[in-house]
Coordinates of C-alpha atoms in Angstrom, one line a residue:
X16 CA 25.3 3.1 -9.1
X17 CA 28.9 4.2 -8.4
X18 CA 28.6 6.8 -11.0
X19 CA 25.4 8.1 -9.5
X20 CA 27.2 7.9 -6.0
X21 CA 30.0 9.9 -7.8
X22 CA 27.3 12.9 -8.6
X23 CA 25.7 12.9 -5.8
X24 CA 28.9 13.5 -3.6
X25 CA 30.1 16.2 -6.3
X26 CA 26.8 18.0 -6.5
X27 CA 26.4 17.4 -2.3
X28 CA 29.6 19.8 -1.8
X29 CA 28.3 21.9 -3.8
X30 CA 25.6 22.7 -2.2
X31 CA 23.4 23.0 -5.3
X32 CA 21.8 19.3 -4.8
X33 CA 18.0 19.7 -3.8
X34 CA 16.7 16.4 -5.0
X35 CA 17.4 13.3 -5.2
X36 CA 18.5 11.8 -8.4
X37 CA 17.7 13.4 -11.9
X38 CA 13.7 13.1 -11.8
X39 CA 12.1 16.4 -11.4
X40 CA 10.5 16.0 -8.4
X41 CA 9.1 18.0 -4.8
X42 CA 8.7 17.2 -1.5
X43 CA 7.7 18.5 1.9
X44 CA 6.1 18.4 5.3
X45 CA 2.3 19.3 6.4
X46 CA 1.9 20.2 9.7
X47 CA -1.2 18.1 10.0
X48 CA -2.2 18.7 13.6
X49 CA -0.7 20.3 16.4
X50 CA 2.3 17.7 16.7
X51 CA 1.7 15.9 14.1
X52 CA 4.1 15.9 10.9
X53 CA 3.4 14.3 7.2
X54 CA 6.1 14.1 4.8
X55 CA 5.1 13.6 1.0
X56 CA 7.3 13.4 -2.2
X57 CA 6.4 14.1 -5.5
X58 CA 7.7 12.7 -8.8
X59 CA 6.3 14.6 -12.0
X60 CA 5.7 12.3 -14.7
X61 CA 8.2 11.7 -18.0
X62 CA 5.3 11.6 -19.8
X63 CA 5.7 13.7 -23.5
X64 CA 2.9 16.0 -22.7
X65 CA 3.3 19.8 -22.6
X66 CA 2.4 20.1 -19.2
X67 CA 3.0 17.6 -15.7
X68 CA -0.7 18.7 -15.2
X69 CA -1.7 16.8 -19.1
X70 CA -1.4 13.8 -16.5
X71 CA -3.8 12.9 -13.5
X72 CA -2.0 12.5 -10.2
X73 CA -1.6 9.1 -8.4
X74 CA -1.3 8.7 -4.7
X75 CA 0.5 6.1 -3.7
X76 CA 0.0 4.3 0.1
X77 CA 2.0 1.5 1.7
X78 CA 0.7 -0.9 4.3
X79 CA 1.3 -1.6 7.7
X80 CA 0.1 0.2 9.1
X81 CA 3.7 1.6 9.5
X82 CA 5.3 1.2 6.0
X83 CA 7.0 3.9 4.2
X84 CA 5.1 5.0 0.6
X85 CA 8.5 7.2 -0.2
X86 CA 10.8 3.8 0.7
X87 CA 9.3 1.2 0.1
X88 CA 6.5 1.8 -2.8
X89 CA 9.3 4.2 -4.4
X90 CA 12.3 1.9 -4.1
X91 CA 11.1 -1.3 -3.9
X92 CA 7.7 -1.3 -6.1
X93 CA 6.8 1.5 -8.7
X94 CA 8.9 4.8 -8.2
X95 CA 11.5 6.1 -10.8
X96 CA 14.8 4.4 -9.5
X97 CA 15.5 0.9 -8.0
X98 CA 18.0 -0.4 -4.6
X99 CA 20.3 0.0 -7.3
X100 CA 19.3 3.7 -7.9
X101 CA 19.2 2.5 -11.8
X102 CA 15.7 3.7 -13.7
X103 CA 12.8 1.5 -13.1
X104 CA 11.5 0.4 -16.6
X105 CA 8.0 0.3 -15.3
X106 CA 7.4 2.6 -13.3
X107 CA 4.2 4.7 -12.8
X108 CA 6.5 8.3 -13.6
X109 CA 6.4 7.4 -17.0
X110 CA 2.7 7.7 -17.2
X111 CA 1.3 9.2 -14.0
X112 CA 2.4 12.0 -11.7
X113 CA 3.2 10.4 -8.3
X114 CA 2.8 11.4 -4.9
X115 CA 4.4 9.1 -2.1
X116 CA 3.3 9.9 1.1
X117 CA 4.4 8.4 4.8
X118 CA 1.2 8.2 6.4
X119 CA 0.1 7.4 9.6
X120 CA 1.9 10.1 10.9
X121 CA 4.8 8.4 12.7
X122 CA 5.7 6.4 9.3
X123 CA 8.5 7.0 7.2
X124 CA 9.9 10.7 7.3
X125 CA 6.8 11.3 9.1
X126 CA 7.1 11.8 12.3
X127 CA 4.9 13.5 15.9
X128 CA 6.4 15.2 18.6
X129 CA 4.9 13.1 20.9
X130 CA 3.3 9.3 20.7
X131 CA 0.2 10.6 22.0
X132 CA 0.0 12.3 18.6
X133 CA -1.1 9.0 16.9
X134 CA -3.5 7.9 15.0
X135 CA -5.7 5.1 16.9
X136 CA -8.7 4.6 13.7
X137 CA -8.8 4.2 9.9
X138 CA -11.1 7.5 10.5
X139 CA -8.7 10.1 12.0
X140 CA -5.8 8.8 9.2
X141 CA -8.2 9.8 6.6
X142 CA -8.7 13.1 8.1
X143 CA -5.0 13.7 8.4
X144 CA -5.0 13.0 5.0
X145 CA -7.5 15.7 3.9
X146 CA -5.0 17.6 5.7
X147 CA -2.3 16.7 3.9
X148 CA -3.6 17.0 0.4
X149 CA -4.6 20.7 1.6
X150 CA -1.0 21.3 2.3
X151 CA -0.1 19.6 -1.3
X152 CA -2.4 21.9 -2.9
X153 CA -1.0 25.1 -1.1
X154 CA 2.5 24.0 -1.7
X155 CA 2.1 22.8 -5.6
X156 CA -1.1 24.9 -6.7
X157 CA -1.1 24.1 -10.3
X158 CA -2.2 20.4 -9.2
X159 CA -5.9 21.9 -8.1
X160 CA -8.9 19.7 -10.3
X161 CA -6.0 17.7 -11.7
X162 CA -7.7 14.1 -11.9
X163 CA -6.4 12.6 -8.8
X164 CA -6.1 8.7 -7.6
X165 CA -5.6 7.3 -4.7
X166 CA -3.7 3.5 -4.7
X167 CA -3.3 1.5 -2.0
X168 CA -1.7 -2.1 -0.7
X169 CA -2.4 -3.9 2.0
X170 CA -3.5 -1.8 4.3
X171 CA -3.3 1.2 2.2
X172 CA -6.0 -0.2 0.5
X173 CA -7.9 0.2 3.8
X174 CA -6.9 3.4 4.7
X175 CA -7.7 4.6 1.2
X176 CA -11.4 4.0 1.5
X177 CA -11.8 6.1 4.6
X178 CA -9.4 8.9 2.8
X179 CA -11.9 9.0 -0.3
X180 CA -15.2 9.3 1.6
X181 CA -13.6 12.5 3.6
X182 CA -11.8 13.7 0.2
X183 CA -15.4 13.5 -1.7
X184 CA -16.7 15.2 2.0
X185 CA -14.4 17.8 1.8
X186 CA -15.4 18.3 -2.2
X187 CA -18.8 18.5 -1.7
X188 CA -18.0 21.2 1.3
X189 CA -15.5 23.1 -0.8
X190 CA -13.0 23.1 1.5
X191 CA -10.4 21.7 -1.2
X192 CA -10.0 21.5 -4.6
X193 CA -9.5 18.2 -5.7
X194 CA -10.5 16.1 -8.2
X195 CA -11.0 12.5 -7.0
X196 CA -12.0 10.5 -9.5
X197 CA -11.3 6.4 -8.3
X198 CA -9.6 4.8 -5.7
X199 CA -7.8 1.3 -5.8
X200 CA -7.5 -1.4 -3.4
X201 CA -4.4 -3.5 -3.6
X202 CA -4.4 -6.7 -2.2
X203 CA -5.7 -5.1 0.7
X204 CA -6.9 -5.4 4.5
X205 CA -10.4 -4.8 3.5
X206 CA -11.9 -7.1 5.8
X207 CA -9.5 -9.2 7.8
X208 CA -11.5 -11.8 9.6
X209 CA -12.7 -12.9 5.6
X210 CA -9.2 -13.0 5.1
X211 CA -7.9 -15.3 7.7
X212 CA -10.6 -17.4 7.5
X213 CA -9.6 -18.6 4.1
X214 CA -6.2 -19.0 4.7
X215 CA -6.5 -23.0 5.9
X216 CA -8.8 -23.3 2.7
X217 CA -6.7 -22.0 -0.3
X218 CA -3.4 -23.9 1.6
X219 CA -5.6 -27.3 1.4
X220 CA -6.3 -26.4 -2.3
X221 CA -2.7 -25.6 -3.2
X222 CA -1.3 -28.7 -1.2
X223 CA 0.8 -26.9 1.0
X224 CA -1.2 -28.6 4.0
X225 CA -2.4 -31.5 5.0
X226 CA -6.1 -31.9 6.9
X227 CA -4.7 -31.5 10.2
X228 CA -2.9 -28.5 9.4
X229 CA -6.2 -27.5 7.6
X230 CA -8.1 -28.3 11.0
X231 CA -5.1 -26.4 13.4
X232 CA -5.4 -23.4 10.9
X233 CA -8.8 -23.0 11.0
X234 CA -9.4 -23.5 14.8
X235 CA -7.2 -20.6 15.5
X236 CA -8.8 -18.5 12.6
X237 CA -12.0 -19.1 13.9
X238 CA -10.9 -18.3 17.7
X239 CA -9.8 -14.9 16.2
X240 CA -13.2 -14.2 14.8
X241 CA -15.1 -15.3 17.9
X242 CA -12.9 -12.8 19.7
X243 CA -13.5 -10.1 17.4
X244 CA -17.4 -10.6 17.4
X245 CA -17.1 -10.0 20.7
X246 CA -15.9 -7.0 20.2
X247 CA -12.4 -7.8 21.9
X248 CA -10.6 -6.0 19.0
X249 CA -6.6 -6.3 20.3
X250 CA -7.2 -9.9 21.3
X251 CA -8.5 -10.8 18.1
X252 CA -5.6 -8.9 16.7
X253 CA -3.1 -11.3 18.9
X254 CA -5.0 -14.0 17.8
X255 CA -4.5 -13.3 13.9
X256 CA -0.8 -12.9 14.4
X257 CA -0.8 -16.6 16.1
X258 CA -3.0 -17.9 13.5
X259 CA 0.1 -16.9 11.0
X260 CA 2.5 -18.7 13.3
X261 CA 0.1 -21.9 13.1
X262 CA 0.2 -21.6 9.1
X263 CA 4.2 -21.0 9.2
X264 CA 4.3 -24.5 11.6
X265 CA 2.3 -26.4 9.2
X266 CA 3.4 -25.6 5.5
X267 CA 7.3 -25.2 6.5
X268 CA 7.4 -21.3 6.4
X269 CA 5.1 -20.7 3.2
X270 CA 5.7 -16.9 2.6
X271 CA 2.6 -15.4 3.4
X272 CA 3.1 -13.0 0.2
X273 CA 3.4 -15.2 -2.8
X274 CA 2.4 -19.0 -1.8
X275 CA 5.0 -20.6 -4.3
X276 CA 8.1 -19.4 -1.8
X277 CA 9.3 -20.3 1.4
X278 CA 10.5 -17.9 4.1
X279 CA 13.9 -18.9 6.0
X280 CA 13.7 -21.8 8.1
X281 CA 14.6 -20.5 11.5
X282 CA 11.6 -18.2 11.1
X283 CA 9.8 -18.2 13.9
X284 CA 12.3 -16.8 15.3
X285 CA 12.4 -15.0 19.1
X286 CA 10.0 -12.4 18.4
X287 CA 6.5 -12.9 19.6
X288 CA 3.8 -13.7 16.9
X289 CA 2.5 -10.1 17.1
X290 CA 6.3 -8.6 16.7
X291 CA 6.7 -10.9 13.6
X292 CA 3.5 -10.5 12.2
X293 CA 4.0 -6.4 12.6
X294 CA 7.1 -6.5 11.4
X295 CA 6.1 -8.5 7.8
X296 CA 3.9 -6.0 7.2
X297 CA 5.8 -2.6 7.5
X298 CA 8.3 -3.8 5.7
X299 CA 6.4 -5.5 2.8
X300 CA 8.1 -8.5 3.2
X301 CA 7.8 -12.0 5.8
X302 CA 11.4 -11.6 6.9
X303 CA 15.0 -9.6 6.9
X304 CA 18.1 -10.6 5.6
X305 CA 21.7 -8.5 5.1
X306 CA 21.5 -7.7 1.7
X307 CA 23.7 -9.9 -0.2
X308 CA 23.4 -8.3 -3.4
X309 CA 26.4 -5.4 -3.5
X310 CA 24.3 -3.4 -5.7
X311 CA 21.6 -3.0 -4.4
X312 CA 21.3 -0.6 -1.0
X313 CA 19.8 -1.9 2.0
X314 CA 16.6 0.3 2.4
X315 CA 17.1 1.6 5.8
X316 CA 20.5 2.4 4.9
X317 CA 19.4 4.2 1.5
X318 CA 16.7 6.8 3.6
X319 CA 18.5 7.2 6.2
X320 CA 22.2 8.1 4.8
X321 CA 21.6 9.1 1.0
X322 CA 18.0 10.1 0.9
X323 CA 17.6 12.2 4.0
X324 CA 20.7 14.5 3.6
X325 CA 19.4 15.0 0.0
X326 CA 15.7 16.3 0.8
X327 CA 16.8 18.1 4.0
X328 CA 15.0 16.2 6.0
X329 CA 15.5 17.3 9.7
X330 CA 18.3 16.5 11.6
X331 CA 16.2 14.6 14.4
X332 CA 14.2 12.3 12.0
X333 CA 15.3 8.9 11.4
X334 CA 13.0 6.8 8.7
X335 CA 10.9 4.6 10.6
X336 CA 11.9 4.8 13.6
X337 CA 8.3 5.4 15.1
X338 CA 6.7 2.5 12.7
X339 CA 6.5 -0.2 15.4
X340 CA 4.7 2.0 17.6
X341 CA 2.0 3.5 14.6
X342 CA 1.4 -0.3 13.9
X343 CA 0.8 -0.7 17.8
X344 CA -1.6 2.5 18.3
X345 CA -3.9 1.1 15.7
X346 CA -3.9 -2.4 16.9
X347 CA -7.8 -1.6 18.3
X348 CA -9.0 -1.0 14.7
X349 CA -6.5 -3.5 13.0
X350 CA -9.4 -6.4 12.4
X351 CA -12.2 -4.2 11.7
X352 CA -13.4 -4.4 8.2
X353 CA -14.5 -1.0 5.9
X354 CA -16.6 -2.7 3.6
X355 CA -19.4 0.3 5.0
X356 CA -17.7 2.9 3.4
X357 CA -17.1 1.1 0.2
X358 CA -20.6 0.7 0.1
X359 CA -20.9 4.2 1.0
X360 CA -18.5 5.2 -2.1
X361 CA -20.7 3.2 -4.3
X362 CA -24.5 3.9 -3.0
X363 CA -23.6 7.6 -2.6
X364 CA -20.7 8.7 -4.9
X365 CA -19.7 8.0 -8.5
X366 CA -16.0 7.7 -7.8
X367 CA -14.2 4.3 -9.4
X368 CA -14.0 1.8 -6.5
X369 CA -11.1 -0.7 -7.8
X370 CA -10.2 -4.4 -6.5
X371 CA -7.4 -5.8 -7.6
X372 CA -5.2 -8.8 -6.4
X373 CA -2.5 -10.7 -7.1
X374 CA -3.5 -14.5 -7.0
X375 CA -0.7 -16.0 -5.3
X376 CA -1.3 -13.7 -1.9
X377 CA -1.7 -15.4 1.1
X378 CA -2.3 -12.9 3.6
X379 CA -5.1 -10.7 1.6
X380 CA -6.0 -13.8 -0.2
X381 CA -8.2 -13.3 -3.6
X382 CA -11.1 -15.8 -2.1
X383 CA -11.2 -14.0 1.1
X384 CA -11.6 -10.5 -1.3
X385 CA -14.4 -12.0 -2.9
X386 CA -16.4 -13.4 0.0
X387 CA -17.1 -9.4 1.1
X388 CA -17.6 -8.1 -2.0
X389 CA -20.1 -10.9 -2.6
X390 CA -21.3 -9.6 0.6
X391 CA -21.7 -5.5 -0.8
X392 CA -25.0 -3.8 -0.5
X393 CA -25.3 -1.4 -3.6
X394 CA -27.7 -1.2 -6.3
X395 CA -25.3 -2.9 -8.9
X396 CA -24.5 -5.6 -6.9
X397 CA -26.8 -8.3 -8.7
X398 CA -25.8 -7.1 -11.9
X399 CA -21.8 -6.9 -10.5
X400 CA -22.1 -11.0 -9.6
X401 CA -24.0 -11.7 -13.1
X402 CA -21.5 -9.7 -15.1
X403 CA -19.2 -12.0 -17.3
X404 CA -15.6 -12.2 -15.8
X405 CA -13.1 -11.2 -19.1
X406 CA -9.7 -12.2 -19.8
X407 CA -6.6 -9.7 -19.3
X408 CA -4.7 -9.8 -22.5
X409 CA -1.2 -7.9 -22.4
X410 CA 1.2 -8.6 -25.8
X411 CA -0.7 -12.2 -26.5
X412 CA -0.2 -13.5 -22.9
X413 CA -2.7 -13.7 -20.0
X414 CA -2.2 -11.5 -17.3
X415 CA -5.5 -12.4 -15.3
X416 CA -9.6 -11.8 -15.8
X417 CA -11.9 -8.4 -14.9
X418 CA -15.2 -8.3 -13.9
X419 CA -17.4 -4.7 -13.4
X420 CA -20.4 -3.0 -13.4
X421 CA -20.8 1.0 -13.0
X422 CA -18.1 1.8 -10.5
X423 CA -16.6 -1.1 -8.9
X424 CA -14.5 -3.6 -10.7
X425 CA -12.3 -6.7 -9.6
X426 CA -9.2 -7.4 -11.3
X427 CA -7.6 -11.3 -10.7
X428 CA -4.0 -10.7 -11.6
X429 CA -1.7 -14.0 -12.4
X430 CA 1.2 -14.7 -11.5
X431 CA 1.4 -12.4 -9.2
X432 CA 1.8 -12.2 -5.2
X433 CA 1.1 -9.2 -2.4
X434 CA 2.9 -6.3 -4.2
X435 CA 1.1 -6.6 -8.2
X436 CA 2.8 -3.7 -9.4
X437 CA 6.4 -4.9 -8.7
X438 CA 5.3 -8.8 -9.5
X439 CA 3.4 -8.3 -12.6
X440 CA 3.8 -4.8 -13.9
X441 CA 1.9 -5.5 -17.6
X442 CA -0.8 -7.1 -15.3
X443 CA -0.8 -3.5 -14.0
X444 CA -1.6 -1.7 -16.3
X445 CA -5.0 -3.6 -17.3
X446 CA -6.2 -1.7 -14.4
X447 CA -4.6 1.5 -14.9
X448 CA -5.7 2.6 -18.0
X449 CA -9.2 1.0 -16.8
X450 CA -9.3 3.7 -14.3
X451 CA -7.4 6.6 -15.9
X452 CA -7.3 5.8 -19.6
X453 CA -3.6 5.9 -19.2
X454 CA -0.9 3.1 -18.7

């Protein structure tokens, strides 16, 4: 890393550095709306092929909403370098061109003049993202009808569902020329009220509560879905933030994103439930901690100090700075499910609609996945739940099961938490090359 460090500061005075780090790569802003700024980096794949464009293109979103694609899926989850800016010996690059992008605008690098320039629905961040990928297309023509994918965690996931049904929209229209071919869901915020119901019953299962903790759990889960069928969307948003305070009370600070760990024990701490709740999911992770490792950057260090000088990014943008308040403008549309507009994808599209989750997740738990997509209205969905569920086998060792029919398919990954990429990368690429043939 000091060698790196060493280059960077050379190349820096010379004023010749326009990446950052030795992958080739490009990055930029889209003026999405009046006000309204999206930043987007691009790594071309490593891939031997005789042209980037050999490889379909991978969009990759973080969750939140609020959390930084170009920090934290790049750095901490599937980009070409590490916290330790050392290569990543599984990331995507090596098969897939990939595109990180900070969206909502406000995320990230991305950034809006105003607050008033937020988003407030799943719908208008898809639209901002058609927007976007218009601007990617203008900027790096040569990616036009390149097979392109969109990924995303947690509530990526959620926002990716919307983005595909204005993508195919915008297709159909001929008002870009893309090629979307699938989408993934990543232990995602499909339908949240499914997921914090099940919460007190996979904790019972695993052990890590007694019944009364079972019974405190699921009282406050079920006051959060009384509150959203009754349409009072922030209060049932409050309400699932208190319900996780109620599961961190009862199991000894299980961390909600892998169910074999504990977070620190002075967690709660003196933020509100919502603060901490918020917080745990822009950053990808239940808590914060100095980084004790000296090789490895602290993230908001590494954007804002190394990063940002290197891409030019301008002098009145700090990386996340506006996160807390993009989670906050959506906290109206926070609970509401999109399990419509999957069913939309599959009744009236034939892009790939992908499910996959690592099973030791608490917060997008795999039962509360499978309760909606039990639920699905589609004409495949008899055949879907009679399909046979078949074993992932990755060099003689079980990486988790698959079950599909036409375009949707469920992937249980083992051993595995929230962020399946980083915690089981040969798990990973069962679904990958399912989708692109690749991986």
């Amino acid at each position: 890393m000091w060698l790196y460090l060493l280059i960077f500061s050379i190349l820096s005075q010379q004023s010749v550095f326009g990446q950052f780090g030795d992958f080739e790569q490009e990055y930029g802003y889209v003026t999405v709306r009046q006000g309204a700024h999206m930043f987007y980096w691009l790594f071309y794949t490593t891939a031997d092929v005789p042209n980037y464009t050999d490889r379909p293109l991978i969009v990759w979103l973080q969750g939140g909403p609020g959390g930084s694609s170009t920090g934290i899926g790049n750095f901490e989850i599937l980009g070409p370098m590490d916290l330790s800016l050392q290569e990543r010996n599984y990331t995507w690059v090596k098969n897939f061109n990939v595109l990180f992008v900070d969206n909502p605008v406000g995320t990230g690098f991305s950034y809006v003049d105003e607050l008033q320039f937020l988003t407030t629905t799943n719908d208008q961040i898809a639209l901002d993202f058609v927007e976007l990928m218009r601007g990617f297309y203008a900027d790096n023509p040569m990616f036009e009808g390149v097979d392109l994918y969109i990924y995303g965690q947690s509530y990526g996931g959620k926002m990716a569902v919307d983005m595909a049904l204005r993508m195919h929209e915008a297709e159909e229209a001929g008002t870009i020329r893309s090629n979307l071919r699938g989408i993934a869901m990543g232990n995602a915020w499909i339908s949240p009220v499914d997921a914090t119901l099940t919460w007190g019953p996979l904790l019972l299962a695993a052990g890590l509560v007694n019944q009364e903790g079972y019974e405190a759990i699921q009282a406050s889960a079920r006051e959060a879905e009384r509150l959203f069928n009754e349409g009072q969307y922030v209060a049932s948003t409050n309400q699932w933030a208190a319900t996780q305070s109620v599961v961190f009370r009862h199991t000894t600070n299980v961390d909600f994103y892998n169910i074999l760990t504990k977070m620190p024990t002075n967690l709660p701490d003196s933020r509100s439930d919502l603060e901490l709740s918020r917080d745990m999911l822009i950053h990808n992770k239940p808590y914060s901690t100095p980084v004790d490792d000296r090789n490895e950057y602290n993230l908001q260090y590494l954007m804002n100090n190394l990063v940002k000088p290197a891409l030019e990014i301008p002098d009145h943008v700090s990386w996340g700075s506006q996160s807390n308040a993009v989670f906050a403008y959506q906290n109206g549309d926070f609970m509401k499910p999109v399990t419509e507009g999957i069913e939309k994808l599959l009744n009236e599209t034939n892009i790939i609609v992908t499910k996959y989750n690592g099973n030791l997740d608490l917060i997008c738990d795999t039962p509360g996945q499978i309760l909606w997509v039990d639920r699905l209205k589609w004409p495949g969905a008899e055949a879907y739940r009679n399909a046979t569920r078949q074993p992932i086998w990755e060099d003689g060792k079980l990486e988790g099961y698959y079950k599909a029919h036409g375009n949707f398919r469920f992937f249980w990954i083992n051993v595995a938490g929230h962020s399946v990429p980083r915690d089981n990368p040969a798990g990973s690429n069962a679904f990958l090359r399912d989708m692109t043939s690749f991986g």
